[in-house]
Coordinates of C-alpha atoms in Angstrom, one line a residue:
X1 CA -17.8 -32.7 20.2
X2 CA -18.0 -30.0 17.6
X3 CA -14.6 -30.3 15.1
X4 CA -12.5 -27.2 15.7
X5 CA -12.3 -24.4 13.8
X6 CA -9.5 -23.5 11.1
X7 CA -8.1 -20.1 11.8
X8 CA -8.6 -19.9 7.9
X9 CA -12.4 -20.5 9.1
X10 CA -12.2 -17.9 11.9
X11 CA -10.9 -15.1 9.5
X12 CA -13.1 -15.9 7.4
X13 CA -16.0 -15.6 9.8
X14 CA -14.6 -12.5 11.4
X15 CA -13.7 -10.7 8.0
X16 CA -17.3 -11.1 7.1
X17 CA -18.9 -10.0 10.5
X18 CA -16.4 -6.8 9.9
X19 CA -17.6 -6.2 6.9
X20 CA -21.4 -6.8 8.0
X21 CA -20.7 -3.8 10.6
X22 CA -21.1 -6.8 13.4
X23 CA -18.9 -7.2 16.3
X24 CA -16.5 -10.2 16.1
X25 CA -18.3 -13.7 17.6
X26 CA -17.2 -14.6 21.0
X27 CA -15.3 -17.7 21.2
X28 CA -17.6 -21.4 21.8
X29 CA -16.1 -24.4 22.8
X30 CA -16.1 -25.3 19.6
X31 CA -13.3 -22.1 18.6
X32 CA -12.2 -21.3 21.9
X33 CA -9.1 -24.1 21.8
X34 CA -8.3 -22.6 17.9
X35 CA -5.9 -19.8 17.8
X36 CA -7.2 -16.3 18.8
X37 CA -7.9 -14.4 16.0
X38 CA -7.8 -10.6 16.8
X39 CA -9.7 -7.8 14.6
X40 CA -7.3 -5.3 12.9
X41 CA -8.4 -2.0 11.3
X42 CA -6.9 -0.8 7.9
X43 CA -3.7 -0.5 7.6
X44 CA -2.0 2.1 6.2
X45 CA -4.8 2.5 3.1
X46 CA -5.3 -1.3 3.1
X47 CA -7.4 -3.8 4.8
X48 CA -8.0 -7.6 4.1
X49 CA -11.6 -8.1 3.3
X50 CA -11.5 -11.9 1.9
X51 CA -9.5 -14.8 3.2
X52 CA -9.8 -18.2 0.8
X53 CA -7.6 -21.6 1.3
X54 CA -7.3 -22.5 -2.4
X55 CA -4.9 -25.3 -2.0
X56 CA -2.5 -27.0 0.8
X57 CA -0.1 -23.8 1.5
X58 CA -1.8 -21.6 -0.7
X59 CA -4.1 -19.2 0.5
X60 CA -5.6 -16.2 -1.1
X61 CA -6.3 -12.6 0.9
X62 CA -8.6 -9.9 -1.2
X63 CA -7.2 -6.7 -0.3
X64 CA -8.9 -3.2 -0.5
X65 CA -6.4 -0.7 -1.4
X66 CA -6.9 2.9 -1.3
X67 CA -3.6 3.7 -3.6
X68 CA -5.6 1.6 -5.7
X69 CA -8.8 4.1 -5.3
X70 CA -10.6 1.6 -3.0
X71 CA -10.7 -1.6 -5.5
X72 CA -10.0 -4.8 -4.5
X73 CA -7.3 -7.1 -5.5
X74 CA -5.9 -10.6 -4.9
X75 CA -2.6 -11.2 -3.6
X76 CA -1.4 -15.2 -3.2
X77 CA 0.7 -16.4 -0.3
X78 CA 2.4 -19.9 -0.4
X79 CA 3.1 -20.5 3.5
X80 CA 5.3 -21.6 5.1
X81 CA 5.1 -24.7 7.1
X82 CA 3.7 -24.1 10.8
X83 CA 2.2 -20.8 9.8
X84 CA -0.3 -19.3 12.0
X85 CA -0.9 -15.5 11.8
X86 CA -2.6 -15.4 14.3
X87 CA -0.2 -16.2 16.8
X88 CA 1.5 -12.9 16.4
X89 CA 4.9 -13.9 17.5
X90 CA 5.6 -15.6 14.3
X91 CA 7.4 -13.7 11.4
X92 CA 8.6 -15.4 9.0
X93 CA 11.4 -14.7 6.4
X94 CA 9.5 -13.5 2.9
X95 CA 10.3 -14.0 -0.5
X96 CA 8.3 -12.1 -3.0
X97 CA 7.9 -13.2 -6.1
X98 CA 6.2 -11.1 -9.0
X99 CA 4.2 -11.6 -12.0
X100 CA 4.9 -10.0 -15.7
X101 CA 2.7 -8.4 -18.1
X102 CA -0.3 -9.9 -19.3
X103 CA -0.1 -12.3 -16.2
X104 CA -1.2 -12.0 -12.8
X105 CA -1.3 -13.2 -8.9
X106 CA -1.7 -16.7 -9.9
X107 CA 0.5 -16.8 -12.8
X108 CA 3.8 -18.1 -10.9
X109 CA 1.2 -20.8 -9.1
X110 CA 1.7 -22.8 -12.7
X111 CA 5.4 -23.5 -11.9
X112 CA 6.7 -26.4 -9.1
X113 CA 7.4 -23.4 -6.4
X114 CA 5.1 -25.7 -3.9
X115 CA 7.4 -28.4 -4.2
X116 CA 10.5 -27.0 -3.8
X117 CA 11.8 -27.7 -0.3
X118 CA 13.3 -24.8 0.6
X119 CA 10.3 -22.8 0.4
X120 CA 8.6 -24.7 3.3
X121 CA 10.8 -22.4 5.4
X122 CA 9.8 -19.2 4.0
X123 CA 6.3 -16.8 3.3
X124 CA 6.0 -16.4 -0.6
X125 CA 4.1 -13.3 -1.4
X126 CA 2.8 -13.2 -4.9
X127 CA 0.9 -9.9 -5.6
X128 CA -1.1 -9.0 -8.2
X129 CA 0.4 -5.6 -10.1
X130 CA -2.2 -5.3 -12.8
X131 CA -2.0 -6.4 -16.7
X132 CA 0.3 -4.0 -17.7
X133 CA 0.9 -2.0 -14.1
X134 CA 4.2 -1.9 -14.5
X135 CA 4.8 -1.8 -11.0
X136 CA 4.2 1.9 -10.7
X137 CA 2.7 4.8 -9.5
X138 CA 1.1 5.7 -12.7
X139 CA 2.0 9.6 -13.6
X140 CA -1.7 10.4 -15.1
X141 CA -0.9 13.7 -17.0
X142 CA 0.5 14.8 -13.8
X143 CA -3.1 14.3 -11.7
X144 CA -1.1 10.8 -10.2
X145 CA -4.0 8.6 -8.2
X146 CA -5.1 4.9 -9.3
X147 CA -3.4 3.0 -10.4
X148 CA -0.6 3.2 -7.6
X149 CA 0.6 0.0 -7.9
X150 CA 4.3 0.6 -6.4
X151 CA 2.6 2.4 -3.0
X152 CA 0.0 -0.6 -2.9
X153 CA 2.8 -2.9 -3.0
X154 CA 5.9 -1.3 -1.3
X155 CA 3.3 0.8 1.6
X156 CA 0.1 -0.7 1.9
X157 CA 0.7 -4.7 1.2
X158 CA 4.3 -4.8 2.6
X159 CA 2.6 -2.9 6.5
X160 CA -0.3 -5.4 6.3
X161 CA 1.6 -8.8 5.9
X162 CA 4.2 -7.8 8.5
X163 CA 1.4 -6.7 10.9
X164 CA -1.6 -10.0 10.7
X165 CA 0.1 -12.3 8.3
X166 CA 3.5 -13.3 9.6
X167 CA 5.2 -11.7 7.1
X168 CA 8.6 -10.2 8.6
X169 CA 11.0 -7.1 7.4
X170 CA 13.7 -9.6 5.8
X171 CA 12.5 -10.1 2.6
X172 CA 13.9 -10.8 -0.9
X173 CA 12.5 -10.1 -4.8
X174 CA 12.5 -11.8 -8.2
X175 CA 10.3 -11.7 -11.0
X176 CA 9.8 -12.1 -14.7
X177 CA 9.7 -9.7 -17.6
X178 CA 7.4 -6.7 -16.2
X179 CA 8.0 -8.3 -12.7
X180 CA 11.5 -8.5 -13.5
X181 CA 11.6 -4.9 -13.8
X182 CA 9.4 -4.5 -10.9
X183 CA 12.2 -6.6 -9.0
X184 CA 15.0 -4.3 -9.5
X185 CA 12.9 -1.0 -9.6
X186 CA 11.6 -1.6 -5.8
X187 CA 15.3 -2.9 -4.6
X188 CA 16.7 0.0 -5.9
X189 CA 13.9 2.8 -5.2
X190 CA 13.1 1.6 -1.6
X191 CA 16.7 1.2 0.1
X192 CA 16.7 -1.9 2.5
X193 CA 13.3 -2.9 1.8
X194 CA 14.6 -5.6 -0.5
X195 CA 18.0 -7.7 0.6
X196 CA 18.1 -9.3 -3.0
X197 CA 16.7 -8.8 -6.2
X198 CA 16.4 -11.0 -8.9
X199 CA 15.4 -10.7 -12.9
X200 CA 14.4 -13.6 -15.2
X201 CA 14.2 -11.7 -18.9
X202 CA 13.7 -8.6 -17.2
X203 CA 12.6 -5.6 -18.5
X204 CA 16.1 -3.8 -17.9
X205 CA 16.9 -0.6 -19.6
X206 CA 13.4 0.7 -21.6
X207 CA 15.4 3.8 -22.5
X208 CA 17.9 1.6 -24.4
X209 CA 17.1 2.8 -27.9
X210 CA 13.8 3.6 -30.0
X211 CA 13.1 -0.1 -30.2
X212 CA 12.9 -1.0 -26.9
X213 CA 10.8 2.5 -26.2
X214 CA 7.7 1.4 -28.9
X215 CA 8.4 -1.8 -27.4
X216 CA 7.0 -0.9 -24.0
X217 CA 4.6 2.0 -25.2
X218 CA 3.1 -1.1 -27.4
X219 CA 2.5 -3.1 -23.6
X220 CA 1.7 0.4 -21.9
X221 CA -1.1 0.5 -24.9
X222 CA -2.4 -2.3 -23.5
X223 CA -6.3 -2.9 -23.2
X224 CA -7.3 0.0 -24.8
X225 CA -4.7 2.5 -22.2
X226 CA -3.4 5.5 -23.5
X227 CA 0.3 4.6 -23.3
X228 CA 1.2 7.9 -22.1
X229 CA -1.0 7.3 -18.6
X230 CA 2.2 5.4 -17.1
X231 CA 5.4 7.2 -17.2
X232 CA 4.6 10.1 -19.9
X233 CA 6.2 11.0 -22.6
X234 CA 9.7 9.5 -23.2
X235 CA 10.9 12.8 -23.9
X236 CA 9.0 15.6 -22.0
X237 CA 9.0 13.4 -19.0
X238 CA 12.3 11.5 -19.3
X239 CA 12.8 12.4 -15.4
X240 CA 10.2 9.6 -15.1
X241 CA 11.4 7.3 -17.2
X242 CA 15.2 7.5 -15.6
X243 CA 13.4 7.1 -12.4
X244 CA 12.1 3.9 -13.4
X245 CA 14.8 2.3 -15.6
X246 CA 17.1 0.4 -13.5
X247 CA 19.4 0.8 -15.7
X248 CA 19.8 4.4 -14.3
X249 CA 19.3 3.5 -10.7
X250 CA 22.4 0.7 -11.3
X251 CA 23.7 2.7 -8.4
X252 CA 21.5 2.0 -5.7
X253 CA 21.7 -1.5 -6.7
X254 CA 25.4 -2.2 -6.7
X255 CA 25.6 -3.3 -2.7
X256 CA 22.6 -5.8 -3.1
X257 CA 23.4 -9.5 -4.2
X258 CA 21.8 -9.3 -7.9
X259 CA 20.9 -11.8 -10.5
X260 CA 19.9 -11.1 -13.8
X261 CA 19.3 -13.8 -16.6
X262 CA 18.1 -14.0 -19.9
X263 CA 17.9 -15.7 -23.6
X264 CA 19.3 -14.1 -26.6
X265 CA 15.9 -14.5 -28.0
X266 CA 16.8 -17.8 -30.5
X267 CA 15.6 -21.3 -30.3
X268 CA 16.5 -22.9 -27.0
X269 CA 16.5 -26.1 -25.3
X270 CA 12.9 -25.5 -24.4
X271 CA 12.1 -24.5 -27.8
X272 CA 10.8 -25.7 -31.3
X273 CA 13.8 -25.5 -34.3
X274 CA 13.9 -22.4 -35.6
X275 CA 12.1 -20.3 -33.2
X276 CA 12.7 -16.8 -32.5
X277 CA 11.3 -14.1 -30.4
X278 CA 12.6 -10.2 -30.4
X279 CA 10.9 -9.5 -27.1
X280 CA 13.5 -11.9 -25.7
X281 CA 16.4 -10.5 -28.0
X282 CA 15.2 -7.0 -27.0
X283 CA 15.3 -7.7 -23.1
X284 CA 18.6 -9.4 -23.6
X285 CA 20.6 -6.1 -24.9
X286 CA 18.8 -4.2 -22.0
X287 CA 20.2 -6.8 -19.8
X288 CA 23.9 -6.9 -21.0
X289 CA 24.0 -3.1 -20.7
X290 CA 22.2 -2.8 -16.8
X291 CA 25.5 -5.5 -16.2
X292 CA 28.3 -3.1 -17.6
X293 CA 26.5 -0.6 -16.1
X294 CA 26.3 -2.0 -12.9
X295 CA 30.0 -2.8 -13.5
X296 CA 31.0 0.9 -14.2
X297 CA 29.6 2.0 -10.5
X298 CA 31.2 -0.8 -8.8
X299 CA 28.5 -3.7 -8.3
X300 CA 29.8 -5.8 -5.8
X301 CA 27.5 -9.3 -5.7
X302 CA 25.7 -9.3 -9.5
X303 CA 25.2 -13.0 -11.0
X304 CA 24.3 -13.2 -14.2
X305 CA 23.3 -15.8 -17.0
X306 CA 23.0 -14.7 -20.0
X307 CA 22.5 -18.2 -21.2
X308 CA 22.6 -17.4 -25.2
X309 CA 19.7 -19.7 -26.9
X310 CA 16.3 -19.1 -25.5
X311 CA 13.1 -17.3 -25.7
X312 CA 10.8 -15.4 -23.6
X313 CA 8.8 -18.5 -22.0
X314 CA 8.0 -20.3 -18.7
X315 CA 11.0 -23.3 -18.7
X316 CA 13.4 -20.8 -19.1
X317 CA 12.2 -18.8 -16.0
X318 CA 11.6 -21.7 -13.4
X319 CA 14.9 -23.2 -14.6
X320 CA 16.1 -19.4 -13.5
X321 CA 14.2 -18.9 -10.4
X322 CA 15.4 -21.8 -9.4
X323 CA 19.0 -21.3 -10.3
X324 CA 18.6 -17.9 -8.3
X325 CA 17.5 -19.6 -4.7
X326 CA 20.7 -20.5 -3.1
X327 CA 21.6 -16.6 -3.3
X328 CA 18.6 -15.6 -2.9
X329 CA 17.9 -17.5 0.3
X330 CA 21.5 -16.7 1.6
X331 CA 20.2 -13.4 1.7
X332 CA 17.3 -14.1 3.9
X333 CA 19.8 -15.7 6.5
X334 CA 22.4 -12.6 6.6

């Protein structure tokens, strides 16, 4: 007898034959016991056009995004145990998780997230938001357009997993520096999208002071971008900037369970003597303010750690993520 068919195999098969302008394969014996696998069109600007299996629980979709002017990207899942999107009844709780600047999709894969046990029990979405994306809609001297990188993620990617992936609506968000910022900016910009957020050294509060301004201009720079592409000009377009500083959105976050951590930028445990790193030092005024600020408007569930020595490096932030999991996941069960 012929060895059944993965439903990883069958996507595979039927992403291809869509994109080959073929109709779908009828089952054989040798698929017709496997999970049915039913053809989706795009969805809402997106469509899946690559399914890979890259490791047990880890599985890779390549996404065509129109917010993203019809590029593809890659966006990593860690599954659940017993997932099966193709049995359509399934949705599972989803935790998503997001990279920081410089990074991308696989860059939390380098942590233990696969072996902690409590993640068998949820869908861990792990997008990719670009070098330096920022997790915007980038402002384009007005013209808006590609990169859309807040619509691809909050629109397009968020539809698509909830209808062919087994994602459900109950999610949660944490990420790290860029992604930190990312975190808090969707919680707070897309009401009840997000039923926690969490921030490892998170950019916080970019409009803190001059310093922490250049500082994110310099990462806007990035690759040879014209800072200005992103947000505009901290001045003539400081409506922008407010609008994605979450230090000014503290109110639309202050009924979400939030955490927020980071180093003081000095040699840590995870450090060599005498180490120091303003990036870390900077993040960690913009974090201490976004906490009295959330304060002042009446936050009523924010954790933080604001652990003192520490830098801006990986033990610190999957010593934080996990730290952050209990609330997190309490969230997922309200």
């Amino acid at each position: 007898m012929p060895r059944q068919l993965s439903w990883i195999a069958q996507r595979a098969l039927l992403v291809a034959a869509l994109l080959l302008g073929l109709s779908p394969i009828a089952p054989t014996q040798a698929t017709a016991a496997a999970p049915a696998v039913v053809a989706r069109p795009a969805s809402r600007g997106a469509e899946v056009v690559a399914v890979k299996q890259v490791a047990d629980r880890l599985t890779d979709l390549t996404v065509r995004s129109q917010a993203l002017g019809g590029r593809t990207v890659n966006v990593r899942l860690l599954t659940p145990d017993g997932w099966n999107p193709a049995d359509r009844r399934q949705h599972w709780p989803t935790f998503w998780l997001l990279h920081g600047c410089c990074g991308d999709y696989t860059s939390w894969s380098g942590t233990d997230i696969a072996q902690i046990p409590s993640l068998h029990k949820v869908l861990v979405v792990m997008p990719e938001a670009g070098w330096n994306g920022w997790y915007s809609d980038w402002w384009n001297y007005g013209a808006g357009g590609d990169p859309a990188w807040e619509t691809f993620h909050t629109v397009e990617l968020a539809h698509l997993l909830e209808h062919g992936w087994g994602a459900s609506s109950n999610r949660v968000v944490a990420g790290l520096s860029m992604g930190g910022q990312g975190a808090l900016l969707y919680a707070a910009r897309h009401p009840g999208m997000f039923r926690a957020a969490a921030a490892y050294s998170g950019s916080a509060h970019p409009l803190l002071n001059d310093e922490s301004i250049n500082r994110i201009k310099g990462f806007f720079a990035g690759q040879g971008n014209d800072p200005l592409r992103v947000w505009g000009d901290p001045v003539a377009q400081r409506r922008i900037w407010e609008a994605h500083d979450p230090y000014y959105l503290a109110h639309r976050l202050k009924s979400l369970p939030v955490y927020l951590s980071c180093g003081d930028g000095t040699a840590g445990p995870f450090d060599p003597p005498g180490k120091t790193d303003a990036l870390e030092a900077d993040f960690n005024r913009q974090n201490h303010a976004l906490a009295a600020r959330m304060e002042q408007v009446g936050a009523k569930h924010l954790t933080t750690n604001f652990y003192g020595p520490g830098t801006h490096g990986w033990a610190y932030w999957q010593r934080e993520l996990h730290a952050s999991l209990p609330m997190l996941l309490k969230a997922l069960q309200r």
